[in-house]
CSV table of C-alpha atoms in Angstrom, one decimal:
chain,number,residue,atom,x,y,z
A,1,UNK,CA,-22.4,-25.4,-22.3
A,2,UNK,CA,-21.1,-21.9,-22.2
A,3,UNK,CA,-22.8,-18.9,-23.8
A,4,UNK,CA,-20.2,-16.6,-25.4
A,5,UNK,CA,-21.0,-12.9,-25.7
A,6,UNK,CA,-19.1,-9.6,-26.2
A,7,UNK,CA,-21.3,-7.0,-24.6
A,8,UNK,CA,-19.6,-3.9,-26.2
A,9,UNK,CA,-19.3,-5.3,-29.7
A,10,UNK,CA,-22.0,-3.1,-31.1
A,11,UNK,CA,-19.9,0.0,-30.1
A,12,UNK,CA,-16.9,-1.1,-32.2
A,13,UNK,CA,-16.3,1.3,-35.2
A,14,UNK,CA,-16.2,-1.6,-37.7
A,15,UNK,CA,-17.5,-5.1,-37.9
A,16,UNK,CA,-20.3,-7.2,-39.2
A,17,UNK,CA,-22.4,-7.5,-36.1
A,18,UNK,CA,-26.1,-7.6,-37.0
A,19,UNK,CA,-28.1,-5.7,-34.4
A,20,UNK,CA,-31.5,-3.9,-34.0
A,21,UNK,CA,-31.6,-0.6,-32.2
A,22,UNK,CA,-34.4,0.4,-29.9
A,23,UNK,CA,-34.6,4.0,-28.7
A,24,UNK,CA,-36.3,4.6,-25.3
A,25,UNK,CA,-37.5,7.9,-23.8
A,26,UNK,CA,-34.2,9.1,-22.4
A,27,UNK,CA,-31.5,11.6,-23.7
A,28,UNK,CA,-29.5,10.1,-26.5
A,29,UNK,CA,-25.7,10.1,-26.0
A,30,UNK,CA,-22.8,10.8,-28.3
A,31,UNK,CA,-22.7,7.2,-29.7
A,32,UNK,CA,-26.1,7.5,-31.1
A,33,UNK,CA,-25.4,8.3,-34.7
A,34,UNK,CA,-22.8,5.6,-35.2
A,35,UNK,CA,-25.0,3.0,-33.6
A,36,UNK,CA,-27.9,4.1,-35.8
A,37,UNK,CA,-25.9,3.9,-39.0
A,38,UNK,CA,-24.7,0.4,-38.5
A,39,UNK,CA,-28.0,-1.0,-37.2
A,40,UNK,CA,-29.9,-3.5,-39.3
A,41,UNK,CA,-33.3,-2.2,-38.0
A,42,UNK,CA,-34.3,0.7,-35.8
A,43,UNK,CA,-37.4,1.3,-33.6
A,44,UNK,CA,-38.5,3.9,-31.1
A,45,UNK,CA,-40.6,3.3,-28.1
A,46,UNK,CA,-43.1,6.2,-27.7
A,47,UNK,CA,-41.1,9.2,-26.3
A,48,UNK,CA,-37.9,7.8,-27.7
A,49,UNK,CA,-39.1,9.5,-30.9
A,50,UNK,CA,-38.9,12.9,-29.3
A,51,UNK,CA,-35.2,12.4,-28.5
A,52,UNK,CA,-34.6,11.2,-32.0
A,53,UNK,CA,-36.5,14.1,-33.5
A,54,UNK,CA,-34.6,16.7,-31.4
A,55,UNK,CA,-31.1,15.2,-31.9
A,56,UNK,CA,-31.4,14.9,-35.7
A,57,UNK,CA,-32.6,18.4,-36.4
A,58,UNK,CA,-31.4,19.5,-39.8
A,59,UNK,CA,-30.9,15.9,-40.9
A,60,UNK,CA,-34.0,14.1,-39.9
A,61,UNK,CA,-34.7,12.3,-43.2
A,62,UNK,CA,-31.5,10.2,-42.7
A,63,UNK,CA,-32.8,9.0,-39.3
A,64,UNK,CA,-36.2,7.5,-39.9
A,65,UNK,CA,-37.0,4.5,-37.7
A,66,UNK,CA,-38.7,1.4,-39.2
A,67,UNK,CA,-41.5,1.8,-36.6
A,68,UNK,CA,-42.5,3.7,-33.6
A,69,UNK,CA,-44.6,1.8,-31.0
A,70,UNK,CA,-46.3,2.6,-27.7
A,71,UNK,CA,-49.4,4.1,-26.2
A,72,UNK,CA,-48.3,7.5,-27.4
A,73,UNK,CA,-48.7,9.4,-24.1
A,74,UNK,CA,-45.1,10.7,-24.3
A,75,UNK,CA,-44.5,11.4,-28.0
A,76,UNK,CA,-45.1,15.1,-28.8
A,77,UNK,CA,-47.8,16.0,-31.3
A,78,UNK,CA,-45.4,17.7,-33.8
A,79,UNK,CA,-43.0,14.7,-33.6
A,80,UNK,CA,-45.9,12.2,-34.2
A,81,UNK,CA,-47.0,14.3,-37.1
A,82,UNK,CA,-43.6,14.5,-38.6
A,83,UNK,CA,-43.0,10.8,-38.6
A,84,UNK,CA,-46.5,10.0,-39.7
A,85,UNK,CA,-45.9,12.0,-42.9
A,86,UNK,CA,-42.8,9.9,-43.6
A,87,UNK,CA,-45.0,6.8,-43.8
A,88,UNK,CA,-42.5,4.8,-45.8
A,89,UNK,CA,-40.6,3.3,-44.1
A,90,UNK,CA,-42.0,4.4,-40.7
A,91,UNK,CA,-45.0,2.5,-39.4
A,92,UNK,CA,-46.9,3.5,-36.3
A,93,UNK,CA,-48.0,0.7,-34.0
A,94,UNK,CA,-50.3,1.5,-31.2
A,95,UNK,CA,-50.5,-0.7,-28.1
A,96,UNK,CA,-50.0,-4.3,-28.9
A,97,UNK,CA,-52.0,-6.9,-27.0
A,98,UNK,CA,-50.1,-10.0,-26.3
A,99,UNK,CA,-52.7,-12.2,-27.9
A,100,UNK,CA,-53.9,-9.9,-30.6
A,101,UNK,CA,-50.9,-9.6,-32.9
A,102,UNK,CA,-52.6,-11.6,-35.6
A,103,UNK,CA,-55.3,-8.9,-36.0
A,104,UNK,CA,-53.0,-6.6,-37.7
A,105,UNK,CA,-53.0,-8.6,-40.9
A,106,UNK,CA,-56.8,-8.3,-41.0
A,107,UNK,CA,-56.4,-4.5,-40.8
A,108,UNK,CA,-54.4,-4.5,-44.0
A,109,UNK,CA,-51.5,-2.2,-42.8
A,110,UNK,CA,-48.2,-4.0,-43.4
A,111,UNK,CA,-46.5,-5.0,-40.2
A,112,UNK,CA,-48.5,-2.7,-37.9
A,113,UNK,CA,-50.8,-3.4,-35.0
A,114,UNK,CA,-53.4,-0.7,-34.5
A,115,UNK,CA,-55.2,-2.0,-31.4
A,116,UNK,CA,-55.4,0.7,-28.7
A,117,UNK,CA,-55.8,-0.5,-25.2
A,118,UNK,CA,-54.5,0.3,-21.7
A,119,UNK,CA,-52.2,-2.6,-21.0
A,120,UNK,CA,-50.9,-1.6,-17.6
A,121,UNK,CA,-48.9,-4.8,-17.2
A,122,UNK,CA,-46.5,-4.0,-20.1
A,123,UNK,CA,-44.4,-1.0,-20.7
A,124,UNK,CA,-43.7,0.7,-24.0
A,125,UNK,CA,-40.3,-1.1,-24.1
A,126,UNK,CA,-41.7,-4.5,-23.6
A,127,UNK,CA,-44.4,-4.0,-26.3
A,128,UNK,CA,-41.8,-2.6,-28.7
A,129,UNK,CA,-39.7,-5.8,-28.3
A,130,UNK,CA,-42.8,-7.9,-29.2
A,131,UNK,CA,-43.3,-5.9,-32.4
A,132,UNK,CA,-39.6,-6.1,-33.1
A,133,UNK,CA,-39.5,-9.8,-32.7
A,134,UNK,CA,-42.5,-10.2,-35.0
A,135,UNK,CA,-40.8,-8.1,-37.7
A,136,UNK,CA,-37.5,-10.1,-37.3
A,137,UNK,CA,-39.5,-13.3,-37.9
A,138,UNK,CA,-41.5,-11.8,-40.8
A,139,UNK,CA,-38.4,-10.5,-42.6
A,140,UNK,CA,-36.4,-13.5,-41.6
A,141,UNK,CA,-33.6,-11.3,-40.3
A,142,UNK,CA,-30.5,-12.8,-38.7
A,143,UNK,CA,-30.0,-10.7,-35.6
A,144,UNK,CA,-27.1,-11.1,-33.2
A,145,UNK,CA,-28.2,-8.6,-30.5
A,146,UNK,CA,-30.8,-6.0,-29.7
A,147,UNK,CA,-29.2,-2.7,-28.5
A,148,UNK,CA,-31.5,-0.5,-26.4
A,149,UNK,CA,-30.6,3.1,-25.8
A,150,UNK,CA,-31.9,4.7,-22.6
A,151,UNK,CA,-33.8,3.1,-19.7
A,152,UNK,CA,-31.1,3.4,-17.0
A,153,UNK,CA,-31.7,7.0,-16.0
A,154,UNK,CA,-34.5,9.3,-14.9
A,155,UNK,CA,-37.5,8.0,-12.9
A,156,UNK,CA,-36.5,5.2,-10.6
A,157,UNK,CA,-39.6,3.1,-11.3
A,158,UNK,CA,-38.9,3.2,-15.0
A,159,UNK,CA,-35.3,2.1,-14.5
A,160,UNK,CA,-36.7,-0.9,-12.6
A,161,UNK,CA,-39.2,-1.5,-15.4
A,162,UNK,CA,-36.3,-1.6,-17.9
A,163,UNK,CA,-34.6,-4.3,-15.8
A,164,UNK,CA,-37.9,-6.2,-15.6
A,165,UNK,CA,-38.3,-6.1,-19.4
A,166,UNK,CA,-35.0,-8.0,-19.6
A,167,UNK,CA,-36.5,-10.7,-17.4
A,168,UNK,CA,-39.6,-10.8,-19.6
A,169,UNK,CA,-37.6,-10.8,-22.8
A,170,UNK,CA,-36.7,-14.4,-22.5
A,171,UNK,CA,-40.4,-15.2,-23.4
A,172,UNK,CA,-40.4,-12.6,-26.2
A,173,UNK,CA,-37.2,-13.1,-28.2
A,174,UNK,CA,-34.2,-15.5,-28.3
A,175,UNK,CA,-32.0,-12.5,-29.3
A,176,UNK,CA,-29.8,-11.2,-26.5
A,177,UNK,CA,-30.6,-7.7,-25.4
A,178,UNK,CA,-28.3,-5.1,-23.9
A,179,UNK,CA,-29.4,-1.7,-22.4
A,180,UNK,CA,-27.0,1.2,-22.6
A,181,UNK,CA,-27.3,4.7,-21.2
A,182,UNK,CA,-24.4,7.2,-20.8
A,183,UNK,CA,-21.5,5.1,-19.3
A,184,UNK,CA,-23.6,2.1,-18.1
A,185,UNK,CA,-24.6,-1.2,-19.7
A,186,UNK,CA,-26.7,-3.9,-18.3
A,187,UNK,CA,-27.3,-7.5,-19.6
A,188,UNK,CA,-29.2,-10.3,-17.9
A,189,UNK,CA,-27.3,-13.6,-17.6
A,190,UNK,CA,-29.6,-16.6,-17.5
A,191,UNK,CA,-28.7,-19.6,-15.3
A,192,UNK,CA,-25.7,-21.4,-16.6
A,193,UNK,CA,-22.2,-20.6,-17.8
A,194,UNK,CA,-21.3,-17.4,-19.6
A,195,UNK,CA,-18.1,-16.2,-21.2
A,196,UNK,CA,-17.9,-12.5,-21.7
A,197,UNK,CA,-15.3,-10.9,-23.8
A,198,UNK,CA,-14.3,-7.6,-22.3
A,199,UNK,CA,-11.3,-6.7,-24.6
A,200,UNK,CA,-13.0,-4.5,-27.3
A,201,UNK,CA,-11.1,-1.5,-25.9
A,202,UNK,CA,-14.5,0.2,-25.2
A,203,UNK,CA,-14.7,-1.1,-21.6
A,204,UNK,CA,-14.6,1.4,-18.8
A,205,UNK,CA,-13.1,0.6,-15.4
A,206,UNK,CA,-16.0,-0.7,-13.3
A,207,UNK,CA,-18.3,-3.7,-13.5
A,208,UNK,CA,-20.7,-5.6,-11.3
A,209,UNK,CA,-23.1,-8.5,-10.8
A,210,UNK,CA,-26.5,-7.6,-9.4
A,211,UNK,CA,-28.9,-10.3,-8.0
A,212,UNK,CA,-31.9,-8.1,-8.8
A,213,UNK,CA,-34.7,-10.6,-8.8
A,214,UNK,CA,-33.7,-13.2,-6.4
A,215,UNK,CA,-30.8,-14.6,-4.4
A,216,UNK,CA,-28.2,-16.5,-6.4
A,217,UNK,CA,-26.9,-19.3,-4.2
A,218,UNK,CA,-24.0,-20.4,-6.4
A,219,UNK,CA,-22.0,-17.9,-8.3
A,220,UNK,CA,-18.5,-18.5,-9.6
A,221,UNK,CA,-16.5,-16.0,-11.7
A,222,UNK,CA,-13.1,-15.6,-13.3
A,223,UNK,CA,-11.5,-12.5,-14.8
A,224,UNK,CA,-12.6,-10.1,-12.2
A,225,UNK,CA,-10.5,-8.3,-9.6
A,226,UNK,CA,-12.8,-9.7,-6.9
A,227,UNK,CA,-13.9,-13.1,-8.0
A,228,UNK,CA,-16.6,-15.3,-6.5
A,229,UNK,CA,-16.4,-19.0,-5.8
A,230,UNK,CA,-19.7,-20.8,-5.2
A,231,UNK,CA,-20.7,-17.6,-3.4
A,232,UNK,CA,-24.1,-16.2,-2.5
A,233,UNK,CA,-25.1,-13.0,-4.2
A,234,UNK,CA,-28.1,-11.4,-2.6
A,235,UNK,CA,-29.4,-7.9,-1.6
A,236,UNK,CA,-28.5,-7.5,2.1
A,237,UNK,CA,-25.7,-10.1,1.9
A,238,UNK,CA,-23.4,-9.3,-1.0
A,239,UNK,CA,-23.9,-7.4,-4.2
A,240,UNK,CA,-20.9,-7.0,-6.5
A,241,UNK,CA,-20.5,-3.3,-7.4
A,242,UNK,CA,-17.4,-1.3,-8.2
A,243,UNK,CA,-15.7,-4.5,-9.3
A,244,UNK,CA,-13.1,-4.4,-12.1
A,245,UNK,CA,-11.1,-6.7,-14.4
A,246,UNK,CA,-8.0,-8.7,-13.9
A,247,UNK,CA,-6.6,-7.8,-17.3
A,248,UNK,CA,-7.2,-11.2,-19.0
A,249,UNK,CA,-9.8,-9.7,-21.3
A,250,UNK,CA,-12.3,-12.4,-20.5
A,251,UNK,CA,-14.9,-12.7,-17.7
A,252,UNK,CA,-16.6,-16.0,-17.0
A,253,UNK,CA,-19.7,-16.2,-14.8
A,254,UNK,CA,-21.6,-19.3,-13.7
A,255,UNK,CA,-24.9,-18.7,-11.9
A,256,UNK,CA,-27.8,-20.8,-10.7
A,257,UNK,CA,-30.3,-18.0,-11.0
A,258,UNK,CA,-30.7,-15.0,-13.4
A,259,UNK,CA,-28.0,-12.5,-12.6
A,260,UNK,CA,-27.6,-9.0,-14.0
A,261,UNK,CA,-24.2,-8.1,-15.4
A,262,UNK,CA,-23.4,-4.4,-15.5
A,263,UNK,CA,-20.3,-2.6,-16.8
A,264,UNK,CA,-18.9,0.7,-17.7
A,265,UNK,CA,-18.5,2.0,-21.2
A,266,UNK,CA,-15.4,4.2,-21.8
A,267,UNK,CA,-16.5,7.7,-22.4
B,1,UNK,CA,-48.8,-4.1,14.0
B,2,UNK,CA,-48.6,-1.3,11.4
B,3,UNK,CA,-45.6,1.0,10.8
B,4,UNK,CA,-46.8,4.5,10.0
B,5,UNK,CA,-44.6,6.7,7.8
B,6,UNK,CA,-44.9,9.9,5.7
B,7,UNK,CA,-42.1,9.6,3.1
B,8,UNK,CA,-42.1,13.2,2.0
B,9,UNK,CA,-42.3,14.8,5.4
B,10,UNK,CA,-38.6,15.7,5.4
B,11,UNK,CA,-39.1,17.9,2.4
B,12,UNK,CA,-40.5,20.4,4.8
B,13,UNK,CA,-37.7,22.0,6.9
B,14,UNK,CA,-35.2,21.4,8.7
B,15,UNK,CA,-32.3,19.0,9.3
B,16,UNK,CA,-31.0,18.1,12.7
B,17,UNK,CA,-27.6,16.8,11.5
B,18,UNK,CA,-25.8,16.8,8.1
B,19,UNK,CA,-23.1,14.6,6.6
B,20,UNK,CA,-21.5,14.1,3.3
B,21,UNK,CA,-20.2,10.8,1.9
B,22,UNK,CA,-16.9,11.4,0.1
B,23,UNK,CA,-17.8,13.1,-3.3
B,24,UNK,CA,-21.0,14.4,-1.9
B,25,UNK,CA,-18.8,17.2,-0.5
B,26,UNK,CA,-17.9,18.3,-4.1
B,27,UNK,CA,-21.6,18.9,-4.9
B,28,UNK,CA,-22.2,20.7,-1.6
B,29,UNK,CA,-19.1,22.9,-2.2
B,30,UNK,CA,-20.1,23.7,-5.8
B,31,UNK,CA,-23.8,24.4,-5.1
B,32,UNK,CA,-23.1,26.6,-2.1
B,33,UNK,CA,-20.6,28.9,-3.7
B,34,UNK,CA,-20.8,32.4,-2.2
B,35,UNK,CA,-22.5,31.1,0.9
B,36,UNK,CA,-20.5,28.1,2.0
B,37,UNK,CA,-20.1,29.0,5.6
B,38,UNK,CA,-23.8,28.5,6.2
B,39,UNK,CA,-23.6,25.0,4.8
B,40,UNK,CA,-21.0,23.1,6.7
B,41,UNK,CA,-21.7,19.5,7.4
B,42,UNK,CA,-21.1,17.9,10.8
B,43,UNK,CA,-18.8,15.3,9.2
B,44,UNK,CA,-17.5,14.1,5.9
B,45,UNK,CA,-16.7,10.4,5.7
B,46,UNK,CA,-15.4,8.0,3.0
B,47,UNK,CA,-12.3,6.7,1.4
B,48,UNK,CA,-11.7,10.1,-0.2
B,49,UNK,CA,-11.1,8.9,-3.7
B,50,UNK,CA,-13.9,11.2,-5.0
B,51,UNK,CA,-13.6,14.4,-3.0
B,52,UNK,CA,-11.5,17.1,-4.9
B,53,UNK,CA,-8.3,18.3,-3.2
B,54,UNK,CA,-9.5,22.0,-2.9
B,55,UNK,CA,-12.9,20.8,-1.5
B,56,UNK,CA,-11.1,18.7,1.1
B,57,UNK,CA,-8.8,21.5,2.0
B,58,UNK,CA,-11.7,24.0,2.4
B,59,UNK,CA,-13.7,21.8,4.8
B,60,UNK,CA,-10.6,20.8,6.7
B,61,UNK,CA,-9.9,24.4,7.5
B,62,UNK,CA,-13.5,24.7,8.9
B,63,UNK,CA,-12.6,22.1,11.5
B,64,UNK,CA,-15.4,23.0,13.9
B,65,UNK,CA,-18.0,21.6,13.4
B,66,UNK,CA,-16.8,19.5,10.5
B,67,UNK,CA,-14.9,16.3,11.2
B,68,UNK,CA,-13.3,14.1,8.7
B,69,UNK,CA,-13.7,10.4,9.0
B,70,UNK,CA,-11.7,8.1,6.8
B,71,UNK,CA,-12.8,4.6,6.1
B,72,UNK,CA,-14.6,3.0,8.9
B,73,UNK,CA,-14.1,-0.7,9.5
B,74,UNK,CA,-17.1,-2.4,10.8
B,75,UNK,CA,-15.4,-3.7,13.9
B,76,UNK,CA,-13.1,-0.7,14.5
B,77,UNK,CA,-15.5,2.1,15.4
B,78,UNK,CA,-14.4,1.9,19.0
B,79,UNK,CA,-10.8,2.7,18.1
B,80,UNK,CA,-11.7,6.4,17.5
B,81,UNK,CA,-12.0,7.0,21.2
B,82,UNK,CA,-8.3,5.8,21.6
B,83,UNK,CA,-7.2,8.2,18.9
B,84,UNK,CA,-8.6,11.1,20.9
B,85,UNK,CA,-10.4,12.9,18.0
B,86,UNK,CA,-14.0,13.5,19.1
B,87,UNK,CA,-16.4,11.4,17.0
B,88,UNK,CA,-14.0,10.5,14.2
B,89,UNK,CA,-12.4,7.3,13.1
B,90,UNK,CA,-9.0,7.6,11.4
B,91,UNK,CA,-8.4,4.0,10.3
B,92,UNK,CA,-7.5,3.9,6.6
B,93,UNK,CA,-8.1,0.6,4.8
B,94,UNK,CA,-9.6,-0.7,1.5
B,95,UNK,CA,-13.0,-2.1,2.6
B,96,UNK,CA,-14.4,-3.3,-0.7
B,97,UNK,CA,-17.5,-4.8,0.8
B,98,UNK,CA,-18.9,-1.5,2.0
B,99,UNK,CA,-19.6,1.7,0.1
B,100,UNK,CA,-19.0,5.2,1.2
B,101,UNK,CA,-22.7,5.5,1.9
B,102,UNK,CA,-22.9,2.4,4.1
B,103,UNK,CA,-19.9,3.5,6.1
B,104,UNK,CA,-21.3,7.0,6.4
B,105,UNK,CA,-24.4,5.6,7.9
B,106,UNK,CA,-22.4,3.7,10.5
B,107,UNK,CA,-20.6,6.9,11.6
B,108,UNK,CA,-23.9,8.7,11.6
B,109,UNK,CA,-25.6,6.1,13.8
B,110,UNK,CA,-22.7,6.3,16.2
B,111,UNK,CA,-23.0,10.1,16.5
B,112,UNK,CA,-26.8,9.8,17.0
B,113,UNK,CA,-26.1,7.5,19.9
B,114,UNK,CA,-23.3,9.6,21.3
B,115,UNK,CA,-25.3,12.8,21.2
B,116,UNK,CA,-28.5,11.0,22.2
B,117,UNK,CA,-30.3,12.6,19.3
B,118,UNK,CA,-34.0,11.8,18.7
B,119,UNK,CA,-34.0,11.2,14.9
B,120,UNK,CA,-37.2,10.4,13.0
B,121,UNK,CA,-35.6,9.7,9.5
B,122,UNK,CA,-32.4,9.9,7.6
B,123,UNK,CA,-32.7,11.7,4.3
B,124,UNK,CA,-30.1,10.8,1.7
B,125,UNK,CA,-29.6,13.0,-1.3
B,126,UNK,CA,-28.3,11.3,-4.4
B,127,UNK,CA,-27.7,7.6,-5.2
B,128,UNK,CA,-30.4,7.1,-7.8
B,129,UNK,CA,-28.6,8.3,-10.9
B,130,UNK,CA,-25.3,7.9,-12.8
B,131,UNK,CA,-23.5,4.6,-12.7
B,132,UNK,CA,-25.9,1.7,-12.7
B,133,UNK,CA,-23.8,-0.3,-10.3
B,134,UNK,CA,-23.8,2.5,-7.8
B,135,UNK,CA,-27.6,2.9,-8.0
B,136,UNK,CA,-27.8,-0.8,-7.1
B,137,UNK,CA,-25.3,-0.3,-4.3
B,138,UNK,CA,-27.5,2.5,-2.9
B,139,UNK,CA,-30.4,0.1,-2.9
B,140,UNK,CA,-28.3,-2.6,-1.2
B,141,UNK,CA,-27.3,-0.1,1.5
B,142,UNK,CA,-31.0,0.2,2.4
B,143,UNK,CA,-31.0,-3.6,3.0
B,144,UNK,CA,-27.9,-3.4,5.1
B,145,UNK,CA,-29.2,-0.4,7.0
B,146,UNK,CA,-31.5,-2.6,9.1
B,147,UNK,CA,-28.3,-3.8,10.9
B,148,UNK,CA,-26.8,-0.4,11.2
B,149,UNK,CA,-29.6,1.9,12.4
B,150,UNK,CA,-33.2,1.7,13.5
B,151,UNK,CA,-33.9,5.0,11.9
B,152,UNK,CA,-35.9,4.8,8.6
B,153,UNK,CA,-33.9,6.0,5.6
B,154,UNK,CA,-35.2,7.5,2.4
B,155,UNK,CA,-33.1,8.2,-0.7
B,156,UNK,CA,-34.0,11.1,-2.9
B,157,UNK,CA,-32.7,12.2,-6.3
B,158,UNK,CA,-34.4,14.6,-8.7
B,159,UNK,CA,-38.0,13.5,-8.9
B,160,UNK,CA,-37.5,10.0,-7.4
B,161,UNK,CA,-37.6,8.6,-3.8
B,162,UNK,CA,-37.0,5.1,-2.6
B,163,UNK,CA,-37.8,3.6,0.8
B,164,UNK,CA,-37.4,-0.1,1.8
B,165,UNK,CA,-40.5,-1.6,3.4
B,166,UNK,CA,-39.6,-4.5,5.8
B,167,UNK,CA,-41.9,-7.5,6.0
B,168,UNK,CA,-45.2,-6.6,7.8
B,169,UNK,CA,-47.8,-3.9,7.4
B,170,UNK,CA,-47.1,-0.3,6.5
B,171,UNK,CA,-49.2,2.8,6.3
B,172,UNK,CA,-47.8,5.5,4.2
B,173,UNK,CA,-49.2,9.0,4.2
B,174,UNK,CA,-49.0,10.5,0.7
B,175,UNK,CA,-50.9,13.7,1.3
B,176,UNK,CA,-48.1,16.2,2.0
B,177,UNK,CA,-48.8,18.0,-1.3
B,178,UNK,CA,-45.2,17.2,-2.4
B,179,UNK,CA,-46.2,13.9,-4.1
B,180,UNK,CA,-45.8,13.6,-7.8
B,181,UNK,CA,-48.0,11.4,-9.9
B,182,UNK,CA,-46.3,8.0,-10.1
B,183,UNK,CA,-45.3,5.4,-7.6
B,184,UNK,CA,-44.3,1.7,-7.5
B,185,UNK,CA,-43.4,-1.4,-5.6
B,186,UNK,CA,-40.2,-3.1,-6.6
B,187,UNK,CA,-39.4,-6.6,-5.4
B,188,UNK,CA,-35.6,-6.1,-5.5
B,189,UNK,CA,-33.6,-9.0,-4.2
B,190,UNK,CA,-36.3,-11.6,-3.8
B,191,UNK,CA,-39.8,-12.6,-4.8
B,192,UNK,CA,-42.6,-11.3,-2.6
B,193,UNK,CA,-45.3,-14.0,-2.5
B,194,UNK,CA,-48.0,-12.2,-0.6
B,195,UNK,CA,-48.5,-8.5,-1.2
B,196,UNK,CA,-51.7,-6.6,-0.4
B,197,UNK,CA,-52.2,-2.9,-0.9
B,198,UNK,CA,-54.8,-0.2,-0.6
B,199,UNK,CA,-54.7,3.4,-1.8
B,200,UNK,CA,-53.2,2.7,-5.2
B,201,UNK,CA,-54.8,2.9,-8.6
B,202,UNK,CA,-53.8,-0.7,-9.3
B,203,UNK,CA,-53.9,-2.5,-5.9
B,204,UNK,CA,-52.6,-5.9,-5.1
B,205,UNK,CA,-54.4,-8.6,-3.1
B,206,UNK,CA,-52.2,-11.4,-1.9
B,207,UNK,CA,-50.4,-11.1,-5.1
B,208,UNK,CA,-46.9,-12.1,-6.2
B,209,UNK,CA,-44.4,-9.4,-7.0
B,210,UNK,CA,-41.3,-10.7,-8.7
B,211,UNK,CA,-39.0,-9.7,-11.5
B,212,UNK,CA,-40.1,-11.6,-14.6
B,213,UNK,CA,-43.6,-12.0,-13.2
B,214,UNK,CA,-45.0,-8.6,-12.0
B,215,UNK,CA,-43.2,-5.4,-10.9
B,216,UNK,CA,-45.5,-2.5,-10.0
B,217,UNK,CA,-44.2,0.6,-11.9
B,218,UNK,CA,-46.1,3.6,-13.2
B,219,UNK,CA,-48.7,3.1,-10.6
B,220,UNK,CA,-50.5,6.0,-9.0
B,221,UNK,CA,-52.9,7.0,-6.1
B,222,UNK,CA,-56.6,6.6,-5.6
B,223,UNK,CA,-56.9,10.0,-4.0
B,224,UNK,CA,-57.4,8.8,-0.4
B,225,UNK,CA,-54.1,10.2,0.7
B,226,UNK,CA,-53.0,7.0,2.3
B,227,UNK,CA,-51.3,3.9,0.9
B,228,UNK,CA,-51.1,0.7,2.9
B,229,UNK,CA,-48.8,-2.2,2.0
B,230,UNK,CA,-48.5,-5.6,3.5
B,231,UNK,CA,-45.6,-7.7,2.4
B,232,UNK,CA,-44.0,-11.0,3.4
B,233,UNK,CA,-40.6,-10.0,2.2
B,234,UNK,CA,-38.6,-6.7,2.0
B,235,UNK,CA,-40.2,-4.6,-0.8
B,236,UNK,CA,-38.9,-1.3,-2.2
B,237,UNK,CA,-41.4,1.5,-2.3
B,238,UNK,CA,-40.7,4.2,-4.9
B,239,UNK,CA,-42.6,7.5,-5.6
B,240,UNK,CA,-42.4,10.7,-7.5
B,241,UNK,CA,-41.6,14.0,-5.8
B,242,UNK,CA,-43.4,17.0,-7.4
B,243,UNK,CA,-41.0,19.2,-9.2
């Protein structure tokens, strides 16, 4: 059974793709407005709201997220105040405990969790995904993909935390998640066979396969310039970077362990 | 047996030897405008698909002490002596399994041996930003470096530093005054089944670190000025540099 996916589909100017947008605490690029407008649902994780606020100056009312979640140690006071006043449709959700989501209904605030606690094992991004999944279920939304802006630049530990969230996401939501920042995209391939369409016209030149979490003993690909055939991918042995395409417009990857796909977005 | 190391010690002066990997020369050239003669690297290596023509021309003219080394094949380093150019390898080939950074380290290690330099650490500027695949390639070079040089290597960019801890015990001094607030332990490449630390706000005791299970990020210090880490597998240490 092969999983088919077109990583850059959300960036196409037209189409019916149903996606949710998550904004993390990194500078927003030029694609932001277009991605925002076509999204089904939009959320900010903590300091992501600062970037949204700054970039939409003069036009902020057209760019109100459905919720802003996090521990609020990054969001600026004036930004928090601005979005708090715009209560409908923005909801604030403070830190969400894994096992306490049900409490929000008792608190009477539609869709929000207001439990404040220092949960050091989960980042703002991870917690935002939990809230997002809950809302997807409540509203019975049909969602094809979750597009995350930011997370691949700045502090190195936070880049790694973004990658880790992709690993954790399999227990949070069945919806595929891509993370985009500047010219890079990452997407975690679960064990099995994958068929990636790379012919949207938005693809840049490079791509790669990164065995971030563990060795992959059996990786086979087609569609790349340097393909693998039952090869080992492992840090210290072989990591596929600066790879590119063979022109067929399709990449297939078969892997025995989770493997991170990364690719360039044309600027 | 414990390995002692002070990650931020190099941020105090001064370098013994300086090299650029390909496009690194562009950044050096741009940043040192008006004063370039004081900032000549001992060599520039790579496949030269990133260095700008005017930059390459500038440093070529300053032949002493700069040497240009085109792509270095793993098994062909010895050929340079036959070519008669002191310390340089001039074999041009597309080696897609090794990045400019990895190849630069090989040339650097050879020069360290030739000149019998006593080197405490190799400081790498850049490699932690920009293209995601290249960030991962930088991390991979740290894994490969154990077979290239015995000298510890740190990579620094903006406020981040990374350093690969080999299996065993490590004692990191974090009291140089240059430390920022955050730090972390990232099990890149494999699960670490037994990790024990001291000196962190959130320590580990024979714990598992693994992507999907636990990755230590946004950690910080307990104020003692020392962090110890014991690990059964290679584990990436990362920390903030005060801006």
